[in-house]
mmCIF file of C-alpha atoms and ligand atoms in Angstrom:
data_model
loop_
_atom_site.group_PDB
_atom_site.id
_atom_site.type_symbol
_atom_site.label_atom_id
_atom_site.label_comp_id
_atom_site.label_asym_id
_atom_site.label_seq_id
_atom_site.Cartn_x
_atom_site.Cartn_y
_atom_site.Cartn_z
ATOM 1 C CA UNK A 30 -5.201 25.049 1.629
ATOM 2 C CA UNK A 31 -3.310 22.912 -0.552
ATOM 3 C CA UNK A 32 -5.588 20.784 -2.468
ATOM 4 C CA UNK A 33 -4.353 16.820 -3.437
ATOM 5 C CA UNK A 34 -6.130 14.066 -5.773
ATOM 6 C CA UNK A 35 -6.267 11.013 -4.305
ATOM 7 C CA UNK A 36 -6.925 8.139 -6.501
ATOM 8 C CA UNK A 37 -8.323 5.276 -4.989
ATOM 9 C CA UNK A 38 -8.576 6.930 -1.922
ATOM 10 C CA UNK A 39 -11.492 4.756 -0.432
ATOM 11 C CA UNK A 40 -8.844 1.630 -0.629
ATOM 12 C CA UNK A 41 -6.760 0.350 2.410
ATOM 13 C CA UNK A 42 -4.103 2.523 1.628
ATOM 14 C CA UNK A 43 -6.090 5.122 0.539
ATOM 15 C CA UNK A 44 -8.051 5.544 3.137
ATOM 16 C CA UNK A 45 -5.611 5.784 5.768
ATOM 17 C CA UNK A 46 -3.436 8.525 3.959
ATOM 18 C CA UNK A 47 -6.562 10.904 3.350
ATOM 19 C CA UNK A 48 -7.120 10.256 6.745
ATOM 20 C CA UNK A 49 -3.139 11.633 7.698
ATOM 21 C CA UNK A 50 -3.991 13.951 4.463
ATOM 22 C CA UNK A 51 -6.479 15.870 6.148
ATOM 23 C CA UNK A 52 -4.929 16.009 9.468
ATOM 24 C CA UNK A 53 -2.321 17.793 8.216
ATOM 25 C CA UNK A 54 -3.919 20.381 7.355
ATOM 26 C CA UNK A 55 -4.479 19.374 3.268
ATOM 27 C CA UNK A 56 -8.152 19.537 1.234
ATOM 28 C CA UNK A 57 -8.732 15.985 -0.392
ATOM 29 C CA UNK A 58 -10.395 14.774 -3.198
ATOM 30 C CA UNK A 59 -10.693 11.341 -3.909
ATOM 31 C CA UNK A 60 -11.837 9.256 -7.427
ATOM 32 C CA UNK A 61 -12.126 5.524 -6.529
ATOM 33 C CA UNK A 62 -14.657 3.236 -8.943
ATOM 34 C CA UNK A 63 -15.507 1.264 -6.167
ATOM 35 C CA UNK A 64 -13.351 -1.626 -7.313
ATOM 36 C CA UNK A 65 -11.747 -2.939 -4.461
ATOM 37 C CA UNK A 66 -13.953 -0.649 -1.453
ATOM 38 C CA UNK A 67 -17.046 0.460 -0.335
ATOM 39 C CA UNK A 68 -19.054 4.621 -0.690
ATOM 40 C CA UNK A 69 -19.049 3.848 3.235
ATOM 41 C CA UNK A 70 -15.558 3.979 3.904
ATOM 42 C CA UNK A 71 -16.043 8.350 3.243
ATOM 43 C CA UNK A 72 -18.354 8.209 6.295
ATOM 44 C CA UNK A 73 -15.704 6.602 7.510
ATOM 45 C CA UNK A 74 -12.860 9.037 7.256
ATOM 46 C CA UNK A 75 -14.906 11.775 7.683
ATOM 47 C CA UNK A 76 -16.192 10.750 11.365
ATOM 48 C CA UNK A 77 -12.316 10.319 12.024
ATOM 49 C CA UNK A 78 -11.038 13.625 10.761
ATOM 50 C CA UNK A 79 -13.729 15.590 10.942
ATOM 51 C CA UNK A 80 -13.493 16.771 7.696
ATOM 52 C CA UNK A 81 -15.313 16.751 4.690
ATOM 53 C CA UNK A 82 -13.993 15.088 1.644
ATOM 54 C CA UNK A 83 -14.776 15.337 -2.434
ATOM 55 C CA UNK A 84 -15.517 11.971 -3.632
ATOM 56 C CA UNK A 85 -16.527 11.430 -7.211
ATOM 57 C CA UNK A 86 -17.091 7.701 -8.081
ATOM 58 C CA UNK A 87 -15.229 7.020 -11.257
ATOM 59 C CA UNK A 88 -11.900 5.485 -13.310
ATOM 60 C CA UNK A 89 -8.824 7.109 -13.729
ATOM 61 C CA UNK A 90 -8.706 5.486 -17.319
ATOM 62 C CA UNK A 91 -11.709 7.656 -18.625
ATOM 63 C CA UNK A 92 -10.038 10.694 -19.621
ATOM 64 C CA UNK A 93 -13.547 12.723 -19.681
ATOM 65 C CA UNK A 94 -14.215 12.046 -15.916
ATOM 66 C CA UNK A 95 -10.362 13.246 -15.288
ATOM 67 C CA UNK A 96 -10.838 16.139 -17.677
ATOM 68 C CA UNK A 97 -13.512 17.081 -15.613
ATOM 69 C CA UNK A 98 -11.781 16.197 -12.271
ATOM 70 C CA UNK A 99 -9.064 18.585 -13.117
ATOM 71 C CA UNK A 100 -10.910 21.502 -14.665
ATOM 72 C CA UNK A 101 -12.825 21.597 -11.493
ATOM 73 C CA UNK A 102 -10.392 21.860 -9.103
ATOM 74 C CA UNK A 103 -6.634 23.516 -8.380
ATOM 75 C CA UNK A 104 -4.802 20.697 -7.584
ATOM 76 C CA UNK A 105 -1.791 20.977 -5.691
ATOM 77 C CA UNK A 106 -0.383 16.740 -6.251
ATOM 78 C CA UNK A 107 -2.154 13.561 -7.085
ATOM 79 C CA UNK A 108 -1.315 10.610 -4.628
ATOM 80 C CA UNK A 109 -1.951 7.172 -7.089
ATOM 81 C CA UNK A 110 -3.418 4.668 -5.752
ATOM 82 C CA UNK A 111 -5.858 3.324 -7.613
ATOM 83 C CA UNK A 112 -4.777 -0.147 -9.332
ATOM 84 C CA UNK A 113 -5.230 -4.030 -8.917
ATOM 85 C CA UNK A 114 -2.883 -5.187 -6.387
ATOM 86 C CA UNK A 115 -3.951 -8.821 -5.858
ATOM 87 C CA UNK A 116 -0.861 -11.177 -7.080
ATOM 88 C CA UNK A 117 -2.124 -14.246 -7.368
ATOM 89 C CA UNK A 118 -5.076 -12.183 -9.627
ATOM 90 C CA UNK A 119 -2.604 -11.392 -11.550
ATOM 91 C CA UNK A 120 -1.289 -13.848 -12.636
ATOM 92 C CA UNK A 121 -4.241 -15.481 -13.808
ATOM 93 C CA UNK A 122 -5.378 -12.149 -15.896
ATOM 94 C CA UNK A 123 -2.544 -10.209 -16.879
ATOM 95 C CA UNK A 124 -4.426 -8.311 -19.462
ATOM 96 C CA UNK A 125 -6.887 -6.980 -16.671
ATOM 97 C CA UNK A 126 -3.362 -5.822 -14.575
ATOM 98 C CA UNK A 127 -1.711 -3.843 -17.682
ATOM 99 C CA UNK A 128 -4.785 -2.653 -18.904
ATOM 100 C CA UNK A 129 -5.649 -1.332 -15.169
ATOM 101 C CA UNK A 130 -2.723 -0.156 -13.957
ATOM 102 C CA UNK A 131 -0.785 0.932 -16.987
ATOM 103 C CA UNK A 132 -3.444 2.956 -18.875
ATOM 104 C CA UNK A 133 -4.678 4.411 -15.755
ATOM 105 C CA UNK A 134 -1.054 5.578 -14.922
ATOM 106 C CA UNK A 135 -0.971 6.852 -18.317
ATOM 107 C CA UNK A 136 -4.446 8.452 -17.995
ATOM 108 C CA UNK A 137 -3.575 10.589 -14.735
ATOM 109 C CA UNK A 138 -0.031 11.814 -15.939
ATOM 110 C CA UNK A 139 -1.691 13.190 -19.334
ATOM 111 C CA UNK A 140 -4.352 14.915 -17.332
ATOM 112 C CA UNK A 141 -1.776 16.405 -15.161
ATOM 113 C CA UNK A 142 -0.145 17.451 -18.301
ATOM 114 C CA UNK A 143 -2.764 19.152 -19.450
ATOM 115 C CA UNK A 144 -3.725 21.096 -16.126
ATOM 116 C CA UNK A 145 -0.457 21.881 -15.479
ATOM 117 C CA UNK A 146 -0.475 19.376 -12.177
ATOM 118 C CA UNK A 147 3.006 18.887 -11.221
ATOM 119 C CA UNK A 148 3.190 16.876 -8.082
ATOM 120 C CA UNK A 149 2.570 12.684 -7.623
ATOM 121 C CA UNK A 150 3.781 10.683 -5.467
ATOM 122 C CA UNK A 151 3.350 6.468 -6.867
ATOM 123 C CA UNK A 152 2.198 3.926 -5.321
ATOM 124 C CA UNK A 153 4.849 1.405 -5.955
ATOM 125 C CA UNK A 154 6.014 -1.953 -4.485
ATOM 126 C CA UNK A 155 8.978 -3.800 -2.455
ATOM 127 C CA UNK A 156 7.927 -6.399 -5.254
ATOM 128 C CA UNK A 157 10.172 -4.651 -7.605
ATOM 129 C CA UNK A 158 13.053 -6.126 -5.843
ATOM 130 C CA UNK A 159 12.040 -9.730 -6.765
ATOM 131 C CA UNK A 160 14.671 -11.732 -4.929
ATOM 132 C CA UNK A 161 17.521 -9.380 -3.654
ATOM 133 C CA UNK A 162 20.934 -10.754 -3.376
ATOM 134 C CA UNK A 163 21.898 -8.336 0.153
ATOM 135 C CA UNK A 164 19.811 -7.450 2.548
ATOM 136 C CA UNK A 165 18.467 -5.326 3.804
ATOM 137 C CA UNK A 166 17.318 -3.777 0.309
ATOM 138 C CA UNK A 167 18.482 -0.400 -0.094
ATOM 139 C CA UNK A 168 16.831 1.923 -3.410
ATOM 140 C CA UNK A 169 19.908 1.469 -5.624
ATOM 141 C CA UNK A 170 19.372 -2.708 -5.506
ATOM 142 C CA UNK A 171 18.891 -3.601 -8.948
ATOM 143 C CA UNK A 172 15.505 -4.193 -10.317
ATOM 144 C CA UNK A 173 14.746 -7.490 -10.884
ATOM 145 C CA UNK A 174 11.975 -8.882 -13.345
ATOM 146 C CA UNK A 175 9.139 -9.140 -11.848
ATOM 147 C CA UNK A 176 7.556 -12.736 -10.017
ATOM 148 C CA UNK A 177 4.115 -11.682 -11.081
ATOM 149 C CA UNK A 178 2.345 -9.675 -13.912
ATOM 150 C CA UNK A 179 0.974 -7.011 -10.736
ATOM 151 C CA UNK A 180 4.868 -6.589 -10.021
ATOM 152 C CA UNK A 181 5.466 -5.843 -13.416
ATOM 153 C CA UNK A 182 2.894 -3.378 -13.878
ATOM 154 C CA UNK A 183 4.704 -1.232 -10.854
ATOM 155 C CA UNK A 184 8.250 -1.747 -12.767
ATOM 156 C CA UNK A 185 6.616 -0.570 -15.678
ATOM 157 C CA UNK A 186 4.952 2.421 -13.811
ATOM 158 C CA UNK A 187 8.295 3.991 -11.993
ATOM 159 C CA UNK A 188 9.644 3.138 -15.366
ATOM 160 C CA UNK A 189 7.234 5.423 -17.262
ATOM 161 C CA UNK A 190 7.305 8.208 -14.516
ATOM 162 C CA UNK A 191 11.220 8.083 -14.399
ATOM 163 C CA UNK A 192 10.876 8.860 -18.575
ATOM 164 C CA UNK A 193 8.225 11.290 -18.590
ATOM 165 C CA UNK A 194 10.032 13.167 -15.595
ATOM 166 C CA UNK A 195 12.763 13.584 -18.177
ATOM 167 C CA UNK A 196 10.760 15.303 -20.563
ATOM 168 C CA UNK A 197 7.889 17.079 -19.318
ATOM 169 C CA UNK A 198 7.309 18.856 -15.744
ATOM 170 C CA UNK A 199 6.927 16.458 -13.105
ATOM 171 C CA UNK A 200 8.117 16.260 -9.635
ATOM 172 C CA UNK A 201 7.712 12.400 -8.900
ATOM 173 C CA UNK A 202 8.026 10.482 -5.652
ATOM 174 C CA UNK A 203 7.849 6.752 -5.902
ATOM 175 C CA UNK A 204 7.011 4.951 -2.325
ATOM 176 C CA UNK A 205 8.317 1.419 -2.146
ATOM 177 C CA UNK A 206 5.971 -0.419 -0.065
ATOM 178 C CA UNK A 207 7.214 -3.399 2.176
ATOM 179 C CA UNK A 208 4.254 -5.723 3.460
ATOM 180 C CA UNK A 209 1.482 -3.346 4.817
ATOM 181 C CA UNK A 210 -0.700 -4.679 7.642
ATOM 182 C CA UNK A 211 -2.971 -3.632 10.682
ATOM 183 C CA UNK A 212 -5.576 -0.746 10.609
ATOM 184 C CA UNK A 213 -6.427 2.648 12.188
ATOM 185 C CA UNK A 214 -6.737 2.500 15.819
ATOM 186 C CA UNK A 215 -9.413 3.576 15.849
ATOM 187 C CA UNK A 216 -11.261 0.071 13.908
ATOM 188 C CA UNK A 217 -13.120 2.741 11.588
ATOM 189 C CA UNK A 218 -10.890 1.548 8.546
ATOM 190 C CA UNK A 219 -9.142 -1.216 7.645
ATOM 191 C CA UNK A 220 -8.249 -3.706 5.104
ATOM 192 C CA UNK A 221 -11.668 -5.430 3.477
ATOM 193 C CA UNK A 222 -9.742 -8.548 1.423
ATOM 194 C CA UNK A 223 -12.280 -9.524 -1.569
ATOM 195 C CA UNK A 224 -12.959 -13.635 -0.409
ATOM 196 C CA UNK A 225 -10.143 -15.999 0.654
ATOM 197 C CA UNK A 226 -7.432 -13.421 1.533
ATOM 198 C CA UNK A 227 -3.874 -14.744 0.010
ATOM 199 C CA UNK A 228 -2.317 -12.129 2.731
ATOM 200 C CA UNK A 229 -1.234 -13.184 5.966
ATOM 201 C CA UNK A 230 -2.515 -11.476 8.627
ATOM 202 C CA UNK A 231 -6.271 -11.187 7.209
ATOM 203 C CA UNK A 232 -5.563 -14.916 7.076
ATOM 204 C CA UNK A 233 -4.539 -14.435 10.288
ATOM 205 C CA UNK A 234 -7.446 -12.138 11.713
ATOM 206 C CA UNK A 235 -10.714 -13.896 9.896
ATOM 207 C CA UNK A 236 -8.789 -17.723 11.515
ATOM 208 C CA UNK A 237 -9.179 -16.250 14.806
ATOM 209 C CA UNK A 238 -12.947 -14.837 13.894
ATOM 210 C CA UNK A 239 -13.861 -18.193 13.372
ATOM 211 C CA UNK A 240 -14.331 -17.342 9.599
ATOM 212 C CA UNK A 241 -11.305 -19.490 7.936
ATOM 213 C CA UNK A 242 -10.743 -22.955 9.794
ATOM 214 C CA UNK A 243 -7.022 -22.617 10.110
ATOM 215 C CA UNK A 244 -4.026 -20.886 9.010
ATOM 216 C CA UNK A 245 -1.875 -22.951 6.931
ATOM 217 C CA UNK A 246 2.013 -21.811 7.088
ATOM 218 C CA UNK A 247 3.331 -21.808 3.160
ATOM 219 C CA UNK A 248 6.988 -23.574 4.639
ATOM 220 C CA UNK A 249 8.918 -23.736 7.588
ATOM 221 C CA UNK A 250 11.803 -25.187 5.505
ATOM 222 C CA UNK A 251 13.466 -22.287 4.422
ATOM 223 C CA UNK A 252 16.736 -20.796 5.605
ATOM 224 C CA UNK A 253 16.019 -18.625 8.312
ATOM 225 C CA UNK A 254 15.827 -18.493 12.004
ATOM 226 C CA UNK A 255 12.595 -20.631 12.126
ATOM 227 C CA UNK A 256 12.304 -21.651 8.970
ATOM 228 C CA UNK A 257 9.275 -19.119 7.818
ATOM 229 C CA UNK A 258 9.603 -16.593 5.195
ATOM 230 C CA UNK A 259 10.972 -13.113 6.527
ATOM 231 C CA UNK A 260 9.196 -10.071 5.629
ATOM 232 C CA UNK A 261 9.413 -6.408 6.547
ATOM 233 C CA UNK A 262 5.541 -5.722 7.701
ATOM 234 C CA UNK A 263 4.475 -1.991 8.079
ATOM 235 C CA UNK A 264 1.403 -0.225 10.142
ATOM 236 C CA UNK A 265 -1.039 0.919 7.538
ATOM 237 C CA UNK A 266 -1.126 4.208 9.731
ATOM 238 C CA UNK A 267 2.934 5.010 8.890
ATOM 239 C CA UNK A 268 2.293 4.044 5.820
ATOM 240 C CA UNK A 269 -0.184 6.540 5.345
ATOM 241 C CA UNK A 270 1.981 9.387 7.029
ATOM 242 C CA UNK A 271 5.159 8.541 5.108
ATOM 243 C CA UNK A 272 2.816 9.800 2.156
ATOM 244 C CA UNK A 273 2.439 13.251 3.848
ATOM 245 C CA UNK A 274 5.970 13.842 4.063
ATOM 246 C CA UNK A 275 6.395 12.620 0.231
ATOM 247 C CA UNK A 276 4.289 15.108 -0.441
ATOM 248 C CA UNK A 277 5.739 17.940 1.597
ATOM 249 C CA UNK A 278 9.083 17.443 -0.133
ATOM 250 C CA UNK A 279 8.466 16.643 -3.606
ATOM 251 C CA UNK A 280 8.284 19.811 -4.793
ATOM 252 C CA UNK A 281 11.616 20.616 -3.323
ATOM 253 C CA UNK A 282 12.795 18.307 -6.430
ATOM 254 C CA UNK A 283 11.770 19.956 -9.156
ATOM 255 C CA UNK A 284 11.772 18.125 -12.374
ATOM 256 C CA UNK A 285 12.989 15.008 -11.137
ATOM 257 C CA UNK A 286 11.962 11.742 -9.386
ATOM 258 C CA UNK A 287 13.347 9.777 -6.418
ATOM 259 C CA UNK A 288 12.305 6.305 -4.658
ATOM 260 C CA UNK A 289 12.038 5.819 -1.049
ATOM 261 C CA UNK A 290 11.896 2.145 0.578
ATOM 262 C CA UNK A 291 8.903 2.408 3.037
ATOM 263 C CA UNK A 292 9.130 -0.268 5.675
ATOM 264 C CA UNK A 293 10.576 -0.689 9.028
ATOM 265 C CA UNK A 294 13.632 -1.797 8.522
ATOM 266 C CA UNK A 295 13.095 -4.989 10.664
ATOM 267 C CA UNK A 296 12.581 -8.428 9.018
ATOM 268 C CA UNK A 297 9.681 -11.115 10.890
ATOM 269 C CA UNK A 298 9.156 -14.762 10.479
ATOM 270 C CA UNK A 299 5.486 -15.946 9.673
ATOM 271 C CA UNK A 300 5.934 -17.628 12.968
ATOM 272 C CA UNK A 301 6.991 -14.157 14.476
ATOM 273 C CA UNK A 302 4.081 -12.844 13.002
ATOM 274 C CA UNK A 303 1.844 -15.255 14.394
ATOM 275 C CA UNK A 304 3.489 -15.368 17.588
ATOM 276 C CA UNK A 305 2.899 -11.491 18.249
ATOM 277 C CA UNK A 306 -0.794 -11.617 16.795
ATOM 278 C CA UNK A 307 -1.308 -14.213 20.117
ATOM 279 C CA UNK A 308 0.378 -12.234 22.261
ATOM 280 C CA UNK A 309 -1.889 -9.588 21.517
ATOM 281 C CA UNK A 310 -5.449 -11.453 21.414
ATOM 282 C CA UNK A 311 -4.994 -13.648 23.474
ATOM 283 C CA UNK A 312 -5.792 -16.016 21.020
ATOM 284 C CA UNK A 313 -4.343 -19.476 20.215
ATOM 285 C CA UNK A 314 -4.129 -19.565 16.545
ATOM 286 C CA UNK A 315 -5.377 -22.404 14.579
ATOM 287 C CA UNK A 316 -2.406 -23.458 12.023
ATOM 288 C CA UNK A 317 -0.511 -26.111 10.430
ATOM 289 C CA UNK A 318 2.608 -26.121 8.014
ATOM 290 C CA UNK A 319 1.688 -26.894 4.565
ATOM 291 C CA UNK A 320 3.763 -26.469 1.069
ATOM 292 C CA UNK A 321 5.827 -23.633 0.287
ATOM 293 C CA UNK A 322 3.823 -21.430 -1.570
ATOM 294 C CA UNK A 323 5.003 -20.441 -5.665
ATOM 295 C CA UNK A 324 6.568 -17.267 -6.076
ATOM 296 C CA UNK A 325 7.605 -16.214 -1.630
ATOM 297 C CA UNK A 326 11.175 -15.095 -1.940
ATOM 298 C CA UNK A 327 12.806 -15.955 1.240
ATOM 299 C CA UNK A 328 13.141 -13.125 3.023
ATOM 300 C CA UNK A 329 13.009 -9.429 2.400
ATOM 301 C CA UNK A 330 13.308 -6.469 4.502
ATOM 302 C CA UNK A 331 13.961 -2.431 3.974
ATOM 303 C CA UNK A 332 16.833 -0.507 4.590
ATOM 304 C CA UNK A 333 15.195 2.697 5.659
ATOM 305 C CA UNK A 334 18.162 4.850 6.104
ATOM 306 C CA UNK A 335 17.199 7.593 2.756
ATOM 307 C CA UNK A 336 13.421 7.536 4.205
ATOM 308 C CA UNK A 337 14.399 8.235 7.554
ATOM 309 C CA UNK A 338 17.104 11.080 6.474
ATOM 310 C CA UNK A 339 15.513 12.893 3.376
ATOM 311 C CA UNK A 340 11.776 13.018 3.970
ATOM 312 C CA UNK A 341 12.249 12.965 7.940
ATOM 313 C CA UNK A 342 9.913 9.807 8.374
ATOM 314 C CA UNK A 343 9.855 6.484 10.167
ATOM 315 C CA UNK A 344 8.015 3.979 11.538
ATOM 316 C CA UNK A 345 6.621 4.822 15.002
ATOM 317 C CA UNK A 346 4.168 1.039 15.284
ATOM 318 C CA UNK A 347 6.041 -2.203 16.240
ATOM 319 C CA UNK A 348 4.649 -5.852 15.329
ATOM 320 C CA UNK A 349 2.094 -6.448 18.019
ATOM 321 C CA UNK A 350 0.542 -2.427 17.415
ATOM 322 C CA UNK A 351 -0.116 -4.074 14.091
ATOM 323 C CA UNK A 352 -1.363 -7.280 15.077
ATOM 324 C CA UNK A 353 -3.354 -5.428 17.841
ATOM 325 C CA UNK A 354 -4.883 -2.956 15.738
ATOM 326 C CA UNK A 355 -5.953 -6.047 12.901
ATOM 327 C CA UNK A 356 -7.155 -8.001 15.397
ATOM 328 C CA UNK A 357 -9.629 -4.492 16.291
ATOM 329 C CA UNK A 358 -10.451 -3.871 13.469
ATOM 330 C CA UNK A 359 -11.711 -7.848 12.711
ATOM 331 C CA UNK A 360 -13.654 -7.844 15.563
ATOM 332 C CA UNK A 361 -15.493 -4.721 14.095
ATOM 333 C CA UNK A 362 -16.396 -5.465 10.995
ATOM 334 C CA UNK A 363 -17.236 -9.117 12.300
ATOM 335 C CA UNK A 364 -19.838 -7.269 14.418
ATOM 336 C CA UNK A 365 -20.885 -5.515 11.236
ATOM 337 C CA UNK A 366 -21.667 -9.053 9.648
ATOM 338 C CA UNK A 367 -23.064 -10.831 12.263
HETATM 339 C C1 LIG B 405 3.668 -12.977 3.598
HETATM 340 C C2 LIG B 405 4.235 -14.288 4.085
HETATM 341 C C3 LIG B 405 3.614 -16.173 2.743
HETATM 342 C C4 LIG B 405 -0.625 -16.299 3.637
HETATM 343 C C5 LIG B 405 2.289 -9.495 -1.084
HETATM 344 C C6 LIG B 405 2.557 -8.909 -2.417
HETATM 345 C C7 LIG B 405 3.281 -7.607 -2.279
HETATM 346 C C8 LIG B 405 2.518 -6.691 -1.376
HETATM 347 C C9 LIG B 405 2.233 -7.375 -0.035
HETATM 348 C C10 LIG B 405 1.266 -5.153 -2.710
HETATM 349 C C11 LIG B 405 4.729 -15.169 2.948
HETATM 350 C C12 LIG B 405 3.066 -16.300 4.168
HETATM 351 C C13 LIG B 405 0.706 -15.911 3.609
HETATM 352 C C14 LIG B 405 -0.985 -17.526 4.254
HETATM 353 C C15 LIG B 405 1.325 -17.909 4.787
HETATM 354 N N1 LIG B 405 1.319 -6.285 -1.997
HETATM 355 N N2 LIG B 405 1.656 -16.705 4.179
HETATM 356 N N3 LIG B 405 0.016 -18.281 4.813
HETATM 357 O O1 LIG B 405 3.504 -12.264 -0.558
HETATM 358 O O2 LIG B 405 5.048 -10.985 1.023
HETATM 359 O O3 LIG B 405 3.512 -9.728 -0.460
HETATM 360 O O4 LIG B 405 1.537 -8.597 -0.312
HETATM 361 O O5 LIG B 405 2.119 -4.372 -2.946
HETATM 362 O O6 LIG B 405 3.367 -7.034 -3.566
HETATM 363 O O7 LIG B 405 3.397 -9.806 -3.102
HETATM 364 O O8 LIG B 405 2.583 -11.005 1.444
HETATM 365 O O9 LIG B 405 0.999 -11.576 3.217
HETATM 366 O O10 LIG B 405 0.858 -12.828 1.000
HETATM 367 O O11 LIG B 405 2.741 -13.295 2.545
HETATM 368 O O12 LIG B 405 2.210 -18.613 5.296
HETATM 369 O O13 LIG B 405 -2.179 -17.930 4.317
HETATM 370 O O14 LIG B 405 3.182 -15.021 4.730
HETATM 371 O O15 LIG B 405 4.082 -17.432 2.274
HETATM 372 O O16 LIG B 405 5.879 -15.866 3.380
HETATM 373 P P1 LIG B 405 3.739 -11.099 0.349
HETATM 374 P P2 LIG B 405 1.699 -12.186 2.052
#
């Protein structure tokens, strides 16, 4: 069996792809320090594959716990996951975002070097975009500077891996993440937001726990259908699977790297959003209209069209499967707290 490294595999992300990892057929080991999840979440995965995973608590930026990592095992590709991905974090400690998510990019790829690893698909962001002049984005829309030191860290990361590609033997996939939301049917994983969650639907979820008083809106004065910022909002779950088929074809692509837009293709409204999440709980949600909030572009949505085509992948979940499975997962790990 083909063996993959999967850093930061206890994470949201993370956890769902080792999850789609292992169910197709793949051996995983994952290195997460525990950062931004829990040991539990392995129990986790494991009671929903039924498959044993390699977990060694540690940092992709210490080189002797990667050394290690990699002269233990034959590993077939490294999915990266592991970085700080809150904006608004961000941009109160850059230093703590470059120093995270830059080093420990450069970390992994010289330990790949080294073991003769050729296969990595990145964890990168729809963030890159910044605002796009057409929409939908395609891969080709120029790269904007970022609104946020996080979203510069992933311009500087595709940046860096479309370099060293040039020069050294790595087959790189880059996955352009829209706005991923929701959580595995099941309600065995999910998204655990450290505190006040800046996202919208854990805002949206933990309002209609009880947990936050109200959902405020961030503007309903821009220009769109409704006047609420568009997005393009993705199930964790085909998230996760669009990883799988990264994998599969990147070593068709030898020495070379390609992006991939992963959304749905279809923009929603925060009103949309909220609109689907009470069609689906049966819940009427708590919110006002406040501000607009610093740094929202207007709208932004995927065009999908090279995903779909070259890796064979698209996204099977519509809006209320994601507001459905949230809401799930919520009401399971509100149980937990209680
Ligand atoms: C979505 C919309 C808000 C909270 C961020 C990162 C991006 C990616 C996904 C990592 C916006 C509105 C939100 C609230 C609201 N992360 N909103 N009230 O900002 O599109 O993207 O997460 O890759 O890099 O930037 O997601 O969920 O924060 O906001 O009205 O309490 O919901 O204004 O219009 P965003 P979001």
């Amino acid at each position: 069996m083909k063996k993959i490294l999967v850093t930061g595999g206890l994470g949201y992300i993370g956890s769902h792809t080792v999850v789609e990892l292992q169910s197709s057929g793949y051996d995983v080991v994952v290195i997460d320090n525990l950062d931004n999840s829990t040991e539990g979440v392995k129990e986790q995965i494991v009671s929903i594959s039924g498959r044993s995973i390699d977990l060694v608590i540690g940092d992709v930026n210490d080189e002797q716990t990667m050394n290690r990592l990699f002269q233990e095992h034959n590993f077939y590709g490294v999915i990266h996951f592991a970085a700080y991905k809150a904006v608004g974090e961000s941009v109160d400690n850059p230093i703590k975002y470059y120093q995270n998510n830059i080093t420990g990019l450069i970390c992994l790829l010289g330990a790949m070097e080294r073991h003769g690893v050729q296969n990595l698909i990145f964890s990168s962001s729809c963030t890159v975009y910044g605002i796009a002049e057409d929409l939908p984005v395609i891969e080709d829309t120029p790269i904007k500077s970022a609104e946020s030191p996080y979203g510069t860290t992933k311009i500087i990361g595709e940046k860096i891996i479309q370099d060293y590609t040039k020069h050294k033997n790595i087959n790189a996939i880059l996955l352009r993440y829209f706005n991923p939301v929701g959580a595995h049917p099941s309600a065995k994983i999910g998204e655990f937001p450290n505190g006040v969650p800046s996202n919208l639907v854990p805002y949206i979820t933990q309002t209609a726990a009880g947990i936050r008083e109200q959902l405020v809106i961030h503007g309903n004065d821009y220009n769109t259908s409704d006047g609420t910022c568009i997005r393009d909002y993705i199930h964790v779950v085909d998230l996760a699977k669009a990883h799988v088929k990264a994998m599969i074809f990147v070593d068709k692509m030898p020495n070379s790297v390609d992006v991939f837009n992963v959304g749905t293709g279809n923009g929603s409204s925060v009103l949309e959003v909220v609109k689907a999440f009470e069609e689906r709980s049966d819940i009427r949600l708590n919110y006002i209209v406040g501000p607009r909030r610093d740094g929202d572009v207007e709208q932004i949505f995927a065009d999908t069209q090279k995903i779909n085509h070259v890796l064979q992948w698209q996204a099977e979940y519509d809006l209320h499967d994601m507001m459905y499975h949230a809401w799930l997962w919520q009401k399971s790990i509100s149980r937990k707290i209680n």
